[in-house]
mmCIF file of C-alpha atoms in Angstrom:
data_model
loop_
_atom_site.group_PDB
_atom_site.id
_atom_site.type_symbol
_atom_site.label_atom_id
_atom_site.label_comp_id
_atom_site.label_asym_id
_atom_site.label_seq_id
_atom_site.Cartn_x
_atom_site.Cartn_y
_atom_site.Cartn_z
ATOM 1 C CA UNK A 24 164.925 175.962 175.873
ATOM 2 C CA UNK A 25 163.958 176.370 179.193
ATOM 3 C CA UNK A 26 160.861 174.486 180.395
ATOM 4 C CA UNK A 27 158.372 176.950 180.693
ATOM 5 C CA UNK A 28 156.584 177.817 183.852
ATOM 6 C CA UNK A 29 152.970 176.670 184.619
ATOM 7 C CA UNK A 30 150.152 177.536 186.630
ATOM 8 C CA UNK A 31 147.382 176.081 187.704
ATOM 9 C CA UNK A 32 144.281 177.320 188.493
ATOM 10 C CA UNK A 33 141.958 175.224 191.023
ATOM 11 C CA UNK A 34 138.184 176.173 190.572
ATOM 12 C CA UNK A 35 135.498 176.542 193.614
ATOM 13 C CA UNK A 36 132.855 173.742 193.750
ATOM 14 C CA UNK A 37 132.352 173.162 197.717
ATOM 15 C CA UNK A 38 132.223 169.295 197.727
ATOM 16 C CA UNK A 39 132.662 169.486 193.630
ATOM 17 C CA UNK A 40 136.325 170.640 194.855
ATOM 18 C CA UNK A 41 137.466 167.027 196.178
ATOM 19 C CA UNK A 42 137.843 166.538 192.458
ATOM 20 C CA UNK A 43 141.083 168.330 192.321
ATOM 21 C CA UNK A 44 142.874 166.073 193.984
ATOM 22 C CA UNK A 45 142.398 163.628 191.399
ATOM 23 C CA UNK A 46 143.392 166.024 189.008
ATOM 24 C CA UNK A 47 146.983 166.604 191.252
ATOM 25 C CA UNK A 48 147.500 162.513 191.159
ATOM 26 C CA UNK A 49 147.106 162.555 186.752
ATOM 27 C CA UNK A 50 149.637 164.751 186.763
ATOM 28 C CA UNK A 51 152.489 164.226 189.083
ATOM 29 C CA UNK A 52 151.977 160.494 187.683
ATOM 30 C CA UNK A 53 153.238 162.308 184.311
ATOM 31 C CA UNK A 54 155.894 164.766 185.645
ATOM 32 C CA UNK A 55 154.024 167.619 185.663
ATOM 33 C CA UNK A 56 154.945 170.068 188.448
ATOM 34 C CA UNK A 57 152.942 173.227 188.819
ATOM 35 C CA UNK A 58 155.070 176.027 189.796
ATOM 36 C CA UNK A 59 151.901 178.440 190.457
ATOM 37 C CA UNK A 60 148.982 177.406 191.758
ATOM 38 C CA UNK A 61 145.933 179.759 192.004
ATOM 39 C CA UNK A 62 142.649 178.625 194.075
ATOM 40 C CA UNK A 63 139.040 179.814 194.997
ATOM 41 C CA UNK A 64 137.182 178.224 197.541
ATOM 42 C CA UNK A 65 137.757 174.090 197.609
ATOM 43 C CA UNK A 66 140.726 175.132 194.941
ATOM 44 C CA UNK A 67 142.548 176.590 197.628
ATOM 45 C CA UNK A 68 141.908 174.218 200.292
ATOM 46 C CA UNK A 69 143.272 171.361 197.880
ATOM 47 C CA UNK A 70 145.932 173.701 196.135
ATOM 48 C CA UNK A 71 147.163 174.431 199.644
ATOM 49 C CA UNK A 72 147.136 171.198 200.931
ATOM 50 C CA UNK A 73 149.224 169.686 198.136
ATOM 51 C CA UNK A 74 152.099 172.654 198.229
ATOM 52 C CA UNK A 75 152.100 172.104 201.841
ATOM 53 C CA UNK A 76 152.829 167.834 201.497
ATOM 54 C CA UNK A 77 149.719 166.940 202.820
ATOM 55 C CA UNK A 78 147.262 165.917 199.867
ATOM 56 C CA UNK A 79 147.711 162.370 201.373
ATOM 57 C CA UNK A 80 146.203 163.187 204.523
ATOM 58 C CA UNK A 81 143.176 164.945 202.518
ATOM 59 C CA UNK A 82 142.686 162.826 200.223
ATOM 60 C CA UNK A 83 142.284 160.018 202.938
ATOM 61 C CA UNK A 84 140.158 161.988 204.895
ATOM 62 C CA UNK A 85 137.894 162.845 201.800
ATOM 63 C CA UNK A 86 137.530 159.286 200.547
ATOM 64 C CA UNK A 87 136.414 158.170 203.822
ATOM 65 C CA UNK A 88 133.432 160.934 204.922
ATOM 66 C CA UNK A 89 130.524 159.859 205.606
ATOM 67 C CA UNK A 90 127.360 162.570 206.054
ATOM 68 C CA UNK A 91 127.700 162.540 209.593
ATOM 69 C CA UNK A 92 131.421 163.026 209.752
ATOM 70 C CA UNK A 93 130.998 166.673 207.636
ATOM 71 C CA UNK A 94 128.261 167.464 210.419
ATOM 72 C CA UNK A 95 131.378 167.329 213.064
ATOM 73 C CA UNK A 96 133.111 169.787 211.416
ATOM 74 C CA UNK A 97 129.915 171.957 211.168
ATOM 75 C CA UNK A 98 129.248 174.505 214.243
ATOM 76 C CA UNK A 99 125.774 175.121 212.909
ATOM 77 C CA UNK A 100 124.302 178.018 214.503
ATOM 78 C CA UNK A 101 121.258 180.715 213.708
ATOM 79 C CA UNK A 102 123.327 183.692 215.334
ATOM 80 C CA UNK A 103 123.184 185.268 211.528
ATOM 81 C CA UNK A 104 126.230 185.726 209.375
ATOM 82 C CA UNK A 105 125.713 181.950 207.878
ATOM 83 C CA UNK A 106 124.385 178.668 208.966
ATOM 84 C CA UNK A 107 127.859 177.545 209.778
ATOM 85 C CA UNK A 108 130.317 179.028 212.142
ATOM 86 C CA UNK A 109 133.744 177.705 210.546
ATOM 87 C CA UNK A 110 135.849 177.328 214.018
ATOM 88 C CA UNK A 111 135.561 173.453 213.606
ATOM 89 C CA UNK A 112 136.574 173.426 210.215
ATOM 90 C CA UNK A 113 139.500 176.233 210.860
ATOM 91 C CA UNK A 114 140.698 174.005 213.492
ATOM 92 C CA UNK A 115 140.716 170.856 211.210
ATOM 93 C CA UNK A 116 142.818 172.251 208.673
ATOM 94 C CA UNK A 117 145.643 174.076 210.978
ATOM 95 C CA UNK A 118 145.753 170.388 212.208
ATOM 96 C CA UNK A 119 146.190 168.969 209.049
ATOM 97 C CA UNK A 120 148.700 171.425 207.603
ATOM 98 C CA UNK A 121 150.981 171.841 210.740
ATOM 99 C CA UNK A 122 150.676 175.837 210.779
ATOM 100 C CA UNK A 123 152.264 175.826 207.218
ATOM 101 C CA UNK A 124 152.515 179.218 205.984
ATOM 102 C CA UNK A 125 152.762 180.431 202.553
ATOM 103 C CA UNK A 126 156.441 182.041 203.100
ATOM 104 C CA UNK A 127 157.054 178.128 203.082
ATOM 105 C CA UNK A 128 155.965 176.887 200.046
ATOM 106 C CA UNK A 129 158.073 175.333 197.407
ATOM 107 C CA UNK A 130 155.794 177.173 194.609
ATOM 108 C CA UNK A 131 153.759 180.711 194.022
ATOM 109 C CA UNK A 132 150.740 180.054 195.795
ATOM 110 C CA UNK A 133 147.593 182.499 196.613
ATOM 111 C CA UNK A 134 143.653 182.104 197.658
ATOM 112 C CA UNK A 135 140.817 184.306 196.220
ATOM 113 C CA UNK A 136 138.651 185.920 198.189
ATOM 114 C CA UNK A 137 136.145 188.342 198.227
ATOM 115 C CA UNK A 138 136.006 191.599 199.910
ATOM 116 C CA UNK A 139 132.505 192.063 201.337
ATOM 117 C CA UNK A 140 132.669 195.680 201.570
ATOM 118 C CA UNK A 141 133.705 196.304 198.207
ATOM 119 C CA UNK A 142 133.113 193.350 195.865
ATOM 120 C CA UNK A 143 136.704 193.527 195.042
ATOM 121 C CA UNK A 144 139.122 190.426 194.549
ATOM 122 C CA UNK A 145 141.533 189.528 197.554
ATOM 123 C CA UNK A 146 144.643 187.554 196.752
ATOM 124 C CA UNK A 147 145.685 185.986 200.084
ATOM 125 C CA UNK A 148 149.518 184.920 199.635
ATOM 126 C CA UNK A 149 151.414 185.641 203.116
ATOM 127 C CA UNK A 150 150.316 184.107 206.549
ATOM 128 C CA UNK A 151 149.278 180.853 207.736
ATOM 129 C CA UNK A 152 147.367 178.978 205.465
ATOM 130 C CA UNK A 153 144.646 177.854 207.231
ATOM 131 C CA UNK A 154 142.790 181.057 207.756
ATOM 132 C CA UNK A 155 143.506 182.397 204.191
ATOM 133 C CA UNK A 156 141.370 178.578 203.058
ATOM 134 C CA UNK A 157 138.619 179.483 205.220
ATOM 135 C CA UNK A 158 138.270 182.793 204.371
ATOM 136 C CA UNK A 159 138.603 181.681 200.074
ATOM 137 C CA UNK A 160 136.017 179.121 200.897
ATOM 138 C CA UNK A 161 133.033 181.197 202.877
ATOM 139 C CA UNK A 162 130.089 180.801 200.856
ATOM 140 C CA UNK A 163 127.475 183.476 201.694
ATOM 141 C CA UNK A 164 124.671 182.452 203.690
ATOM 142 C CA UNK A 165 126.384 179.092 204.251
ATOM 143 C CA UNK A 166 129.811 179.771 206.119
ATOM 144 C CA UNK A 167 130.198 183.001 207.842
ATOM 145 C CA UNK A 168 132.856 185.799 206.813
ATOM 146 C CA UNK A 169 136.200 186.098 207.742
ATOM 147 C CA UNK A 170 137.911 189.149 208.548
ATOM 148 C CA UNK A 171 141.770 189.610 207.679
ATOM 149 C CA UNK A 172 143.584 192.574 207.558
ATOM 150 C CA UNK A 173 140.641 195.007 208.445
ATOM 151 C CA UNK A 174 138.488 193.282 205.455
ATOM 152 C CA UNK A 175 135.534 190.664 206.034
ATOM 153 C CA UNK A 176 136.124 188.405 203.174
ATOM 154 C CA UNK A 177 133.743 185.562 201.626
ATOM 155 C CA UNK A 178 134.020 183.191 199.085
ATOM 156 C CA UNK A 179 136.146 184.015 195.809
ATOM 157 C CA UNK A 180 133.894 182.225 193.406
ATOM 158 C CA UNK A 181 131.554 185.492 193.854
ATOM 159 C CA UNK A 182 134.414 187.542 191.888
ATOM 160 C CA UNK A 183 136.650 184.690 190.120
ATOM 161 C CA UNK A 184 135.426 181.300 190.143
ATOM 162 C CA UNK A 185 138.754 179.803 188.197
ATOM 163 C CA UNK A 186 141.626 181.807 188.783
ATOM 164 C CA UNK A 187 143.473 181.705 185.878
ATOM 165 C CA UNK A 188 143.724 185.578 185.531
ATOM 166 C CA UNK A 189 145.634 185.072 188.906
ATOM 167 C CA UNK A 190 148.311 182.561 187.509
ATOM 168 C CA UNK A 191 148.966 184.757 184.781
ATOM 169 C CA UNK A 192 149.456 187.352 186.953
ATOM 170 C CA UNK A 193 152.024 185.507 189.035
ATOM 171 C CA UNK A 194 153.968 184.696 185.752
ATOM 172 C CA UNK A 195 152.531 181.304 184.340
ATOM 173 C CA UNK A 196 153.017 180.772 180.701
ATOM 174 C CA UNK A 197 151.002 177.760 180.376
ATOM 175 C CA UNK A 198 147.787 177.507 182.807
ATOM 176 C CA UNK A 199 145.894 174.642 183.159
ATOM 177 C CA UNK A 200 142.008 175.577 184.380
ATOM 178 C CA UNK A 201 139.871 173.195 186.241
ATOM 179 C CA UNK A 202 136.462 173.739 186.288
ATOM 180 C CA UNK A 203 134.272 171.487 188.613
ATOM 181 C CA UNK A 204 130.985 173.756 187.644
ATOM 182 C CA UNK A 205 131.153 173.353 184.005
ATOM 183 C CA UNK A 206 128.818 170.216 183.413
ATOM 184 C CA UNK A 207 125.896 171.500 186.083
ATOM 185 C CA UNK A 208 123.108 173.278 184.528
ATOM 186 C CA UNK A 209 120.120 171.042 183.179
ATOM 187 C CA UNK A 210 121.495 168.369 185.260
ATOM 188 C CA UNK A 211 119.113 166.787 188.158
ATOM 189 C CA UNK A 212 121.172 165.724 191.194
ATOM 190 C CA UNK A 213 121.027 161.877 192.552
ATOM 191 C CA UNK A 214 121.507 162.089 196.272
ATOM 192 C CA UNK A 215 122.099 159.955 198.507
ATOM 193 C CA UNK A 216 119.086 158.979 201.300
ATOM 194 C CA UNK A 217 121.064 160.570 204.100
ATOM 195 C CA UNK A 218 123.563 164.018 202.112
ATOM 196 C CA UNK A 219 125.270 166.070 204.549
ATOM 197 C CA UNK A 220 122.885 168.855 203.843
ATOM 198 C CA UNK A 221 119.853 166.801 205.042
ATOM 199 C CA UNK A 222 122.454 166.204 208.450
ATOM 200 C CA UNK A 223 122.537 170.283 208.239
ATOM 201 C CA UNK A 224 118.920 170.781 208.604
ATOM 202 C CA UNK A 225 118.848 168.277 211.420
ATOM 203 C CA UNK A 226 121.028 169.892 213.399
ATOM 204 C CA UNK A 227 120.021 173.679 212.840
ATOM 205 C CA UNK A 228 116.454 172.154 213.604
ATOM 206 C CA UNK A 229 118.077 170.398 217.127
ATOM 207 C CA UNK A 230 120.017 173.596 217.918
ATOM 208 C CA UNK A 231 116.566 175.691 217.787
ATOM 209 C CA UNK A 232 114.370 176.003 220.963
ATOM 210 C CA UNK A 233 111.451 173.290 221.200
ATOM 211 C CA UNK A 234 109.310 175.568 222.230
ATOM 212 C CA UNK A 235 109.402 177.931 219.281
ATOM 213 C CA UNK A 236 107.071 177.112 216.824
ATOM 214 C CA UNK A 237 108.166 179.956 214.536
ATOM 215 C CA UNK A 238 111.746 178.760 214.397
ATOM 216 C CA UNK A 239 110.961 175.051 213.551
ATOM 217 C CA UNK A 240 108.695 176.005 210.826
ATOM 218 C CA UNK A 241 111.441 178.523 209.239
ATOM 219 C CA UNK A 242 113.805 175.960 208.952
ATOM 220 C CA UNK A 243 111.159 173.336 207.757
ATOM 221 C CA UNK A 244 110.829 176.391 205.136
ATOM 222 C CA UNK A 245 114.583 176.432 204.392
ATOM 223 C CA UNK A 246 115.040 172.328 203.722
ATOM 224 C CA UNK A 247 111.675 170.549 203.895
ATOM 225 C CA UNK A 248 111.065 169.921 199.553
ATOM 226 C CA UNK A 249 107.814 168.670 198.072
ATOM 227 C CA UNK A 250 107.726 167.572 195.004
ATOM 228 C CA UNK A 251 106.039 170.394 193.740
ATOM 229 C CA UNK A 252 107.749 172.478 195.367
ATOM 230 C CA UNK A 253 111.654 173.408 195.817
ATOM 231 C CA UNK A 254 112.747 174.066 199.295
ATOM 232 C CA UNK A 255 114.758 177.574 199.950
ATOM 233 C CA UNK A 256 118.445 175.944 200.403
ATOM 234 C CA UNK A 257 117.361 174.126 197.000
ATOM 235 C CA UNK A 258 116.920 177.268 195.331
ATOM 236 C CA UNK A 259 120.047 179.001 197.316
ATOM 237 C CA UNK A 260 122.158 175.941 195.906
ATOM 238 C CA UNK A 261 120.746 175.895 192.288
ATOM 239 C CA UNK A 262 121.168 179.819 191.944
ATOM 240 C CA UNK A 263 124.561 179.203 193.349
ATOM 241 C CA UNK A 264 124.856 176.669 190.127
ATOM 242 C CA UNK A 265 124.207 179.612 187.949
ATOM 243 C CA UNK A 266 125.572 182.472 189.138
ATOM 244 C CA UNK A 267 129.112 179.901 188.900
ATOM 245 C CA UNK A 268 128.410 179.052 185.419
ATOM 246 C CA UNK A 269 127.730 182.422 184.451
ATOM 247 C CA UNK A 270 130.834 183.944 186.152
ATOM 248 C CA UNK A 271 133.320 181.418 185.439
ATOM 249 C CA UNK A 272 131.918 181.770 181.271
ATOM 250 C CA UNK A 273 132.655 185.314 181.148
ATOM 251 C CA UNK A 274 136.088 185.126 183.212
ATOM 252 C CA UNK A 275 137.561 182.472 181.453
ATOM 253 C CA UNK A 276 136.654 183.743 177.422
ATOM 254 C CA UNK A 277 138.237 187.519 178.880
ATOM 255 C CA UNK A 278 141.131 185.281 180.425
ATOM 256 C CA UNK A 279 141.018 181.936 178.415
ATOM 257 C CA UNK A 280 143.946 179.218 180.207
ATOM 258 C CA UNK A 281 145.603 176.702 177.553
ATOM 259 C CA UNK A 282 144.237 173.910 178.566
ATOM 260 C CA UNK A 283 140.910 172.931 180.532
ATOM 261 C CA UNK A 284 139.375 169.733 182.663
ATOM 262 C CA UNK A 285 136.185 169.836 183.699
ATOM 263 C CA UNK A 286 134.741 166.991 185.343
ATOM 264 C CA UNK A 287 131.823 165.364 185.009
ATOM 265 C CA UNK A 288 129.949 166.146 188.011
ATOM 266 C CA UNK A 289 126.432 167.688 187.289
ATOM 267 C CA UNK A 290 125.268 164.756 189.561
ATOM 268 C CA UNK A 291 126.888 166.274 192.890
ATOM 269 C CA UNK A 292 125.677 168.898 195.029
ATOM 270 C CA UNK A 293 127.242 171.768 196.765
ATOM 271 C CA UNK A 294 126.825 170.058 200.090
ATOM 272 C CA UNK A 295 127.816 166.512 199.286
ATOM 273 C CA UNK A 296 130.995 166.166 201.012
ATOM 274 C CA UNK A 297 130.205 162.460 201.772
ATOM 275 C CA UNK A 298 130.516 161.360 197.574
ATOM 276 C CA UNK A 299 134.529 162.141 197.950
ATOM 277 C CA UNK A 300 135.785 158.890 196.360
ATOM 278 C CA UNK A 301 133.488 159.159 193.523
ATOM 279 C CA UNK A 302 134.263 163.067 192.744
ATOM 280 C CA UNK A 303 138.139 162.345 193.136
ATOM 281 C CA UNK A 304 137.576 159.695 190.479
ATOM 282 C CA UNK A 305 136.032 161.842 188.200
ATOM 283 C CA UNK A 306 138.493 164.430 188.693
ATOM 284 C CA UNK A 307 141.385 161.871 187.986
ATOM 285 C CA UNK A 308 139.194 160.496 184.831
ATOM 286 C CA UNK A 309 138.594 164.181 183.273
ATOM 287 C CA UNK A 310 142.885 165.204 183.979
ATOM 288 C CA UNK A 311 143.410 161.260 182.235
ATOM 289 C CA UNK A 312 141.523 162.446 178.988
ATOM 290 C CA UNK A 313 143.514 165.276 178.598
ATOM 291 C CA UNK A 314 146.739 164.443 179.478
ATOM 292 C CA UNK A 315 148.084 164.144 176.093
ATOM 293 C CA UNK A 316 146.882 167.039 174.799
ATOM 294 C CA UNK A 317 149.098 168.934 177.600
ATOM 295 C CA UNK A 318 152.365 167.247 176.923
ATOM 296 C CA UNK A 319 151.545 168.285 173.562
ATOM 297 C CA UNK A 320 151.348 172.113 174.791
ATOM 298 C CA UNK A 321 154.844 171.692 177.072
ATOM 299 C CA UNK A 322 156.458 170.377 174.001
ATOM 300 C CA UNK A 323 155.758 173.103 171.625
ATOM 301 C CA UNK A 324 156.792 175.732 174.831
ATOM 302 C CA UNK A 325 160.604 173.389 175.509
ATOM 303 C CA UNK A 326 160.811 172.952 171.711
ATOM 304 C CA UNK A 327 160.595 169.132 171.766
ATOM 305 C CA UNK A 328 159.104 167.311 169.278
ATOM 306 C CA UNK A 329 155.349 166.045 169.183
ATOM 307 C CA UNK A 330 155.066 162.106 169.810
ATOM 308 C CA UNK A 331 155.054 160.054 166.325
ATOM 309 C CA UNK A 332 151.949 158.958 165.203
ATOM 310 C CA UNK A 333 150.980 154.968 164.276
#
């Protein structure tokens, strides 16, 4: 029998996203070669990356962040439309990925999006890459909107946070999901002293005029915590948490994929882009404990026989 053709379907996450590439390593160490890939937000960005040869290059990149280097990519701003501008980061990736396209890919390949207008799903799949990635990854109030094709578009975690509905769609018989939200809520997050969002709120509060009072204590509003008392990106990032969970819940048991990883990282936050080595680990460690059970699910598709037992 023919081997049958898989998908995989990259979840959103922001810095929770990293973990995919981990997930990519466990399984091109075991032969496994995606021939659709589906992603949302960070999904994309890696999914992209890795169709386009250059998970190397990202994974280096992402292993060696520190707080400060995610505030170089940042053009913070308070012009409205989101705290950060997204030129820098466009820039950074059409660098990286040498104005690949998606004509060029050696697999099916597409980015969800969000249509801001509507609320309706956008499958990016022609064009250069680059902009389709920062479009799939504009979280509201955080990056601002992209417009393509007459449409402003935001994040596609609002409308499909794992896209496995997508890979279907584009002719996957097996899908493998992974979900980097799935082990968030009740969890308490262990930062770092120095997390790129506390470098966000220094620089929004540098960028602001020294002579406004009103515009220093708004943004002491936004990030300054107590311990009492959350501060309003806290609550933006924890209802963020939820509204994931909730989404991705109801998706996935209407669409259900044959196999799931979801990695343990309740312990991250949205913003900490600096933690890269450890979320790639725990992306490779959730794709290790699963493996098995995959080659398992190929088998019984190709008509080979299940590994003997003892």
């Amino acid at each position: 029998m023919a081997p049958p053709t898989i998908g995989l379907a990259l979840g959103s996450g922001m810095a929770r996203g990293w973990a995919h590439i981990g997930v990519l390593r466990v399984l091109e160490d075991a032969g496994i070669k995606p021939d659709v890939i589906a992603g949302t937000s960070m999904g994309a960005v890696v999914g992209g990356a890795y169709l386009a040869g250059r998970l190397d290059q990202v994974e280096k990149w992402a292993r060696e962040l520190t707080a400060f280097g995610v505030l170089r990519h940042m053009d913070v701003n308070l012009s409205g439309g989101g705290l950060v501008g997204g030129a820098r980061l466009h820039s950074l990736l059409r660098r990286t990925l040498k104005g690949a396209r998606f004509e060029g890919l050696p697999a099916s390949f597409a980015c969800v999006a969000t249509d801001l207008l509507s609320g309706h799903e956008v499958w990016l799949r022609k064009g250069g890459l680059a902009r389709a990635m920062r479009a799939s990854f504009s979280m509201p109030g955080i990056f601002k909107p992209v417009r393509i094709g007459g449409q402003w578009l935001v994040d596609g975690a609002l409308v499909n946070p794992v896209p496995v509905s997508v890979c279907h769609a584009l002719g996957a018989q097996i899908v493998i999901a992974v979900n980097v939200n799935g082990d968030l809520l009740g969890k308490k997050y262990s930062r770092a002293p120095e997390t790129a969002t506390d470098q966000l709120a220094q620089a929004l509060e540098n960028s602001a005029p020294k002579d406004s009072s009103r515009i220093q204590s708004m943004l002491q509003q936004v990030f300054g915590a107590t311990d009492n008392k959350p501060s309003t990106f806290s609550v933006m990032s924890a209802s963020l948490d939820i509204i994931l969970d909730r989404i991705t819940r109801s998706r996935l048991a209407g669409d259900p994929p044959d196999i799931s990883i979801v990695p343990r990282l309740g312990h991250i936050a949205l913003m900490d882009f600096q933690r890269g080595a450890e979320i790639i680990d725990e992306g490779r460690a959730a794709a290790e404990s699963v493996i098995s059970e995959l080659g398992d699910i190929v088998g019984t598709f190709t008509g080979a026989a299940p590994p003997a037992e003892g």
